[in-house]
Structure formats: structure tokens, C-alpha cells
């Protein structure tokens, strides 16, 4: 996987719609698109470092994630262990996550028809976050 800042590259096209295309933003979005589960910044940094010898530094990866979240391309998932996880927002409708409190891995759960409880008249939901904590099948 290598960055292709050419106009035909779909990742570069997506980024260009929201602002400047940088290598750090490209790598973060590319790796999160390929990830099977939400990633911590450290996991994303490790994957970037493994993918390219010219990987951005850790601070630049954090800045890229902040930018992607601000643009709505990536969703931040809060976790009780203080390590936020990130996933591509466009790939996934609103859904819950399962966080194993033993191994720390996070899984996406299948979308549920109602991701939030009923709201009073006139309230308009924008996003919801549900993290179920417990032990995964491997750790149980």
C-alpha cells in the first residue's frame, strides 16, 4: 500500500474534497479503511511504520486523526482505558462496539435498527456511542 496523490487515487480524491492531501492523512485513512476493527493511535502508528519507510512521526499521526475526525471522515470511539479508537465513518452506519477489558481489543458489533433510545419530540440525534465492556471469547 503506497500513497498515490494522483487525482485518480480514491483516497486522495476523498481527502482533497475536505482540504489538503498530506502523506499522514493519506496513510491514516488508507490503514483505517483496511482495518478489521477500530485502531488506537499507537496501532495506527505501528501499521504506518510497517507500511512505509517514510512514515510520519507519532505527533503527525495524531494531528492527521484529529483532522480526519473534524472533517467527519473518521469516528473517534471513547474507551474506558483512555485509549481512543478510530474507524472510518463512511464505511459503517452507527453501531455499538465491544471492548474486551482483558486484552484491550475492540470489535464492531452489527448495526442495530435503533442505535439510541427514543428521544423527546423535536430532538434530532446526530451521533450515538455505545461501548459494551466485558471479556471476549478468547479471554473468557
PDB file of C-alpha atoms in Angstrom:
ATOM      1  CA  UNK A   1       0.000   0.000   0.000  1.00  0.00           C
ATOM      2  CA  UNK A   2       1.611   3.267  -1.079  1.00  0.00           C
ATOM      3  CA  UNK A   3       0.252   6.784  -1.228  1.00  0.00           C
ATOM      4  CA  UNK A   4      -0.776   7.947  -4.670  1.00  0.00           C
ATOM      5  CA  UNK A   5      -1.513  11.661  -4.563  1.00  0.00           C
ATOM      6  CA  UNK A   6      -2.644  11.417  -8.170  1.00  0.00           C
ATOM      7  CA  UNK A   7      -6.169  12.640  -8.983  1.00  0.00           C
ATOM      8  CA  UNK A   8      -7.379   9.106  -9.766  1.00  0.00           C
ATOM      9  CA  UNK A   9      -6.458   7.791  -6.299  1.00  0.00           C
ATOM     10  CA  UNK A  10      -9.764   7.429  -4.386  1.00  0.00           C
ATOM     11  CA  UNK A  11      -8.197   8.212  -1.006  1.00  0.00           C
ATOM     12  CA  UNK A  12      -6.542  11.361  -2.350  1.00  0.00           C
ATOM     13  CA  UNK A  13      -9.822  12.362  -4.013  1.00  0.00           C
ATOM     14  CA  UNK A  14     -11.686  11.966  -0.730  1.00  0.00           C
ATOM     15  CA  UNK A  15      -9.111  13.995   1.189  1.00  0.00           C
ATOM     16  CA  UNK A  16      -8.966  16.711  -1.484  1.00  0.00           C
ATOM     17  CA  UNK A  17     -12.707  17.329  -1.087  1.00  0.00           C
ATOM     18  CA  UNK A  18     -12.045  18.392   2.518  1.00  0.00           C
ATOM     19  CA  UNK A  19      -8.658  20.113   2.298  1.00  0.00           C
ATOM     20  CA  UNK A  20      -5.008  19.455   1.676  1.00  0.00           C
ATOM     21  CA  UNK A  21      -3.808  15.927   0.906  1.00  0.00           C
ATOM     22  CA  UNK A  22      -0.842  15.012   3.103  1.00  0.00           C
ATOM     23  CA  UNK A  23       1.017  11.729   3.444  1.00  0.00           C
ATOM     24  CA  UNK A  24      -0.043  11.385   7.098  1.00  0.00           C
ATOM     25  CA  UNK A  25      -3.722  11.902   6.279  1.00  0.00           C
ATOM     26  CA  UNK A  26      -3.447   9.530   3.322  1.00  0.00           C
ATOM     27  CA  UNK A  27      -1.813   6.780   5.396  1.00  0.00           C
ATOM     28  CA  UNK A  28      -4.221   7.176   8.322  1.00  0.00           C
ATOM     29  CA  UNK A  29      -7.295   6.937   6.100  1.00  0.00           C
ATOM     30  CA  UNK A  30      -5.852   4.098   3.999  1.00  0.00           C
ATOM     31  CA  UNK A  31      -4.943   1.995   7.040  1.00  0.00           C
ATOM     32  CA  UNK A  32      -8.247   2.642   8.803  1.00  0.00           C
ATOM     33  CA  UNK A  33     -10.131   1.648   5.633  1.00  0.00           C
ATOM     34  CA  UNK A  34      -8.286  -1.698   5.621  1.00  0.00           C
ATOM     35  CA  UNK A  35      -8.582  -2.324   9.371  1.00  0.00           C
ATOM     36  CA  UNK A  36     -10.920  -5.071  10.529  1.00  0.00           C
ATOM     37  CA  UNK A  37     -11.551  -3.287  13.836  1.00  0.00           C
ATOM     38  CA  UNK A  38     -11.133   0.220  15.287  1.00  0.00           C
ATOM     39  CA  UNK A  39      -7.477   1.109  15.939  1.00  0.00           C
ATOM     40  CA  UNK A  40      -5.748   3.084  18.671  1.00  0.00           C
ATOM     41  CA  UNK A  41      -3.351   5.834  17.583  1.00  0.00           C
ATOM     42  CA  UNK A  42      -0.451   3.580  18.612  1.00  0.00           C
ATOM     43  CA  UNK A  43      -1.782   0.727  16.450  1.00  0.00           C
ATOM     44  CA  UNK A  44      -2.227   3.128  13.553  1.00  0.00           C
ATOM     45  CA  UNK A  45       1.304   4.490  14.038  1.00  0.00           C
ATOM     46  CA  UNK A  46       2.725   0.943  14.121  1.00  0.00           C
ATOM     47  CA  UNK A  47       0.828  -0.012  10.955  1.00  0.00           C
ATOM     48  CA  UNK A  48       2.053   3.128   9.180  1.00  0.00           C
ATOM     49  CA  UNK A  49       5.640   2.473  10.248  1.00  0.00           C
ATOM     50  CA  UNK A  50       5.361  -1.123   8.978  1.00  0.00           C
ATOM     51  CA  UNK A  51       3.870   0.017   5.661  1.00  0.00           C
ATOM     52  CA  UNK A  52       6.373   2.685   4.657  1.00  0.00           C
ATOM     53  CA  UNK A  53       9.964   3.609   5.500  1.00  0.00           C
ATOM     54  CA  UNK A  54       8.935   7.295   5.365  1.00  0.00           C
ATOM     55  CA  UNK A  55       6.190   7.006   7.971  1.00  0.00           C
ATOM     56  CA  UNK A  56       5.038  10.215   9.636  1.00  0.00           C
ATOM     57  CA  UNK A  57       6.034  10.677  13.272  1.00  0.00           C
ATOM     58  CA  UNK A  58       3.631   9.959  16.118  1.00  0.00           C
ATOM     59  CA  UNK A  59       2.575  13.597  16.614  1.00  0.00           C
ATOM     60  CA  UNK A  60       1.772  13.952  12.915  1.00  0.00           C
ATOM     61  CA  UNK A  61      -0.362  10.792  13.067  1.00  0.00           C
ATOM     62  CA  UNK A  62      -2.321  12.291  15.993  1.00  0.00           C
ATOM     63  CA  UNK A  63      -2.815  15.538  14.059  1.00  0.00           C
ATOM     64  CA  UNK A  64      -3.971  13.606  10.993  1.00  0.00           C
ATOM     65  CA  UNK A  65      -6.500  11.715  13.123  1.00  0.00           C
ATOM     66  CA  UNK A  66      -7.798  14.954  14.662  1.00  0.00           C
ATOM     67  CA  UNK A  67      -8.221  16.454  11.172  1.00  0.00           C
ATOM     68  CA  UNK A  68      -9.988  13.328   9.832  1.00  0.00           C
ATOM     69  CA  UNK A  69     -12.370  13.344  12.811  1.00  0.00           C
ATOM     70  CA  UNK A  70     -13.067  17.081  12.403  1.00  0.00           C
ATOM     71  CA  UNK A  71     -13.945  16.518   8.734  1.00  0.00           C
ATOM     72  CA  UNK A  72     -16.258  13.603   9.595  1.00  0.00           C
ATOM     73  CA  UNK A  73     -14.198  11.035   7.688  1.00  0.00           C
ATOM     74  CA  UNK A  74     -13.190   9.112  10.805  1.00  0.00           C
ATOM     75  CA  UNK A  75     -15.088   8.407  14.015  1.00  0.00           C
ATOM     76  CA  UNK A  76     -13.428   8.530  17.466  1.00  0.00           C
ATOM     77  CA  UNK A  77     -14.613   5.864  19.910  1.00  0.00           C
ATOM     78  CA  UNK A  78     -14.005   6.571  23.586  1.00  0.00           C
ATOM     79  CA  UNK A  79     -12.915   3.680  25.740  1.00  0.00           C
ATOM     80  CA  UNK A  80     -12.564   3.228  29.470  1.00  0.00           C
ATOM     81  CA  UNK A  81      -8.843   2.527  29.186  1.00  0.00           C
ATOM     82  CA  UNK A  82      -8.323   6.136  27.978  1.00  0.00           C
ATOM     83  CA  UNK A  83      -7.064   4.977  24.568  1.00  0.00           C
ATOM     84  CA  UNK A  84      -9.493   6.247  21.969  1.00  0.00           C
ATOM     85  CA  UNK A  85     -10.013   4.058  18.939  1.00  0.00           C
ATOM     86  CA  UNK A  86     -10.670   5.238  15.403  1.00  0.00           C
ATOM     87  CA  UNK A  87     -12.619   3.843  12.459  1.00  0.00           C
ATOM     88  CA  UNK A  88     -13.675   5.136   9.062  1.00  0.00           C
ATOM     89  CA  UNK A  89     -17.051   6.820   9.429  1.00  0.00           C
ATOM     90  CA  UNK A  90     -18.321   6.329   5.876  1.00  0.00           C
ATOM     91  CA  UNK A  91     -17.897   2.537   5.901  1.00  0.00           C
ATOM     92  CA  UNK A  92     -20.013   1.993   8.950  1.00  0.00           C
ATOM     93  CA  UNK A  93     -23.502   3.108   9.882  1.00  0.00           C
ATOM     94  CA  UNK A  94     -23.954   3.910  13.571  1.00  0.00           C
ATOM     95  CA  UNK A  95     -23.205   0.793  15.574  1.00  0.00           C
ATOM     96  CA  UNK A  96     -22.059  -0.348  19.007  1.00  0.00           C
ATOM     97  CA  UNK A  97     -18.626  -1.675  19.912  1.00  0.00           C
ATOM     98  CA  UNK A  98     -17.413  -4.396  22.272  1.00  0.00           C
ATOM     99  CA  UNK A  99     -14.246  -3.639  24.256  1.00  0.00           C
ATOM    100  CA  UNK A 100     -12.518  -6.557  25.942  1.00  0.00           C
ATOM    101  CA  UNK A 101     -11.326  -5.323  29.322  1.00  0.00           C
ATOM    102  CA  UNK A 102      -8.705  -8.085  29.457  1.00  0.00           C
ATOM    103  CA  UNK A 103      -6.900  -7.900  26.087  1.00  0.00           C
ATOM    104  CA  UNK A 104      -7.997  -4.397  25.085  1.00  0.00           C
ATOM    105  CA  UNK A 105      -9.219  -5.310  21.598  1.00  0.00           C
ATOM    106  CA  UNK A 106     -12.337  -3.651  20.217  1.00  0.00           C
ATOM    107  CA  UNK A 107     -14.872  -5.204  17.844  1.00  0.00           C
ATOM    108  CA  UNK A 108     -17.588  -3.563  15.774  1.00  0.00           C
ATOM    109  CA  UNK A 109     -20.991  -5.048  16.535  1.00  0.00           C
ATOM    110  CA  UNK A 110     -23.633  -5.419  13.818  1.00  0.00           C
ATOM    111  CA  UNK A 111     -25.741  -2.305  13.274  1.00  0.00           C
ATOM    112  CA  UNK A 112     -28.957  -2.240  15.252  1.00  0.00           C
ATOM    113  CA  UNK A 113     -32.074  -0.620  13.777  1.00  0.00           C
ATOM    114  CA  UNK A 114     -32.230   1.849  16.670  1.00  0.00           C
ATOM    115  CA  UNK A 115     -28.762   2.912  17.831  1.00  0.00           C
ATOM    116  CA  UNK A 116     -30.209   5.204  20.540  1.00  0.00           C
ATOM    117  CA  UNK A 117     -33.232   5.300  22.836  1.00  0.00           C
ATOM    118  CA  UNK A 118     -36.398   7.180  21.854  1.00  0.00           C
ATOM    119  CA  UNK A 119     -35.945  10.941  22.112  1.00  0.00           C
ATOM    120  CA  UNK A 120     -38.478  13.626  23.049  1.00  0.00           C
ATOM    121  CA  UNK A 121     -40.345  15.361  20.214  1.00  0.00           C
ATOM    122  CA  UNK A 122     -38.195  17.888  18.396  1.00  0.00           C
ATOM    123  CA  UNK A 123     -34.874  16.312  19.373  1.00  0.00           C
ATOM    124  CA  UNK A 124     -32.669  15.416  16.394  1.00  0.00           C
ATOM    125  CA  UNK A 125     -29.918  12.840  17.014  1.00  0.00           C
ATOM    126  CA  UNK A 126     -26.590  13.432  15.253  1.00  0.00           C
ATOM    127  CA  UNK A 127     -24.492  10.602  16.625  1.00  0.00           C
ATOM    128  CA  UNK A 128     -24.501   7.984  19.345  1.00  0.00           C
ATOM    129  CA  UNK A 129     -21.791   5.985  21.022  1.00  0.00           C
ATOM    130  CA  UNK A 130     -22.286   2.689  22.785  1.00  0.00           C
ATOM    131  CA  UNK A 131     -19.317   0.696  24.062  1.00  0.00           C
ATOM    132  CA  UNK A 132     -20.054  -2.611  25.736  1.00  0.00           C
ATOM    133  CA  UNK A 133     -17.233  -3.691  28.043  1.00  0.00           C
ATOM    134  CA  UNK A 134     -16.521  -7.228  29.121  1.00  0.00           C
ATOM    135  CA  UNK A 135     -14.388 -10.212  28.148  1.00  0.00           C
ATOM    136  CA  UNK A 136     -14.064 -11.523  24.605  1.00  0.00           C
ATOM    137  CA  UNK A 137     -14.424 -15.239  23.850  1.00  0.00           C
ATOM    138  CA  UNK A 138     -10.625 -15.694  23.811  1.00  0.00           C
ATOM    139  CA  UNK A 139     -10.111 -14.085  27.239  1.00  0.00           C
ATOM    140  CA  UNK A 140     -13.163 -15.560  28.961  1.00  0.00           C
TER     141      UNK A 140
END
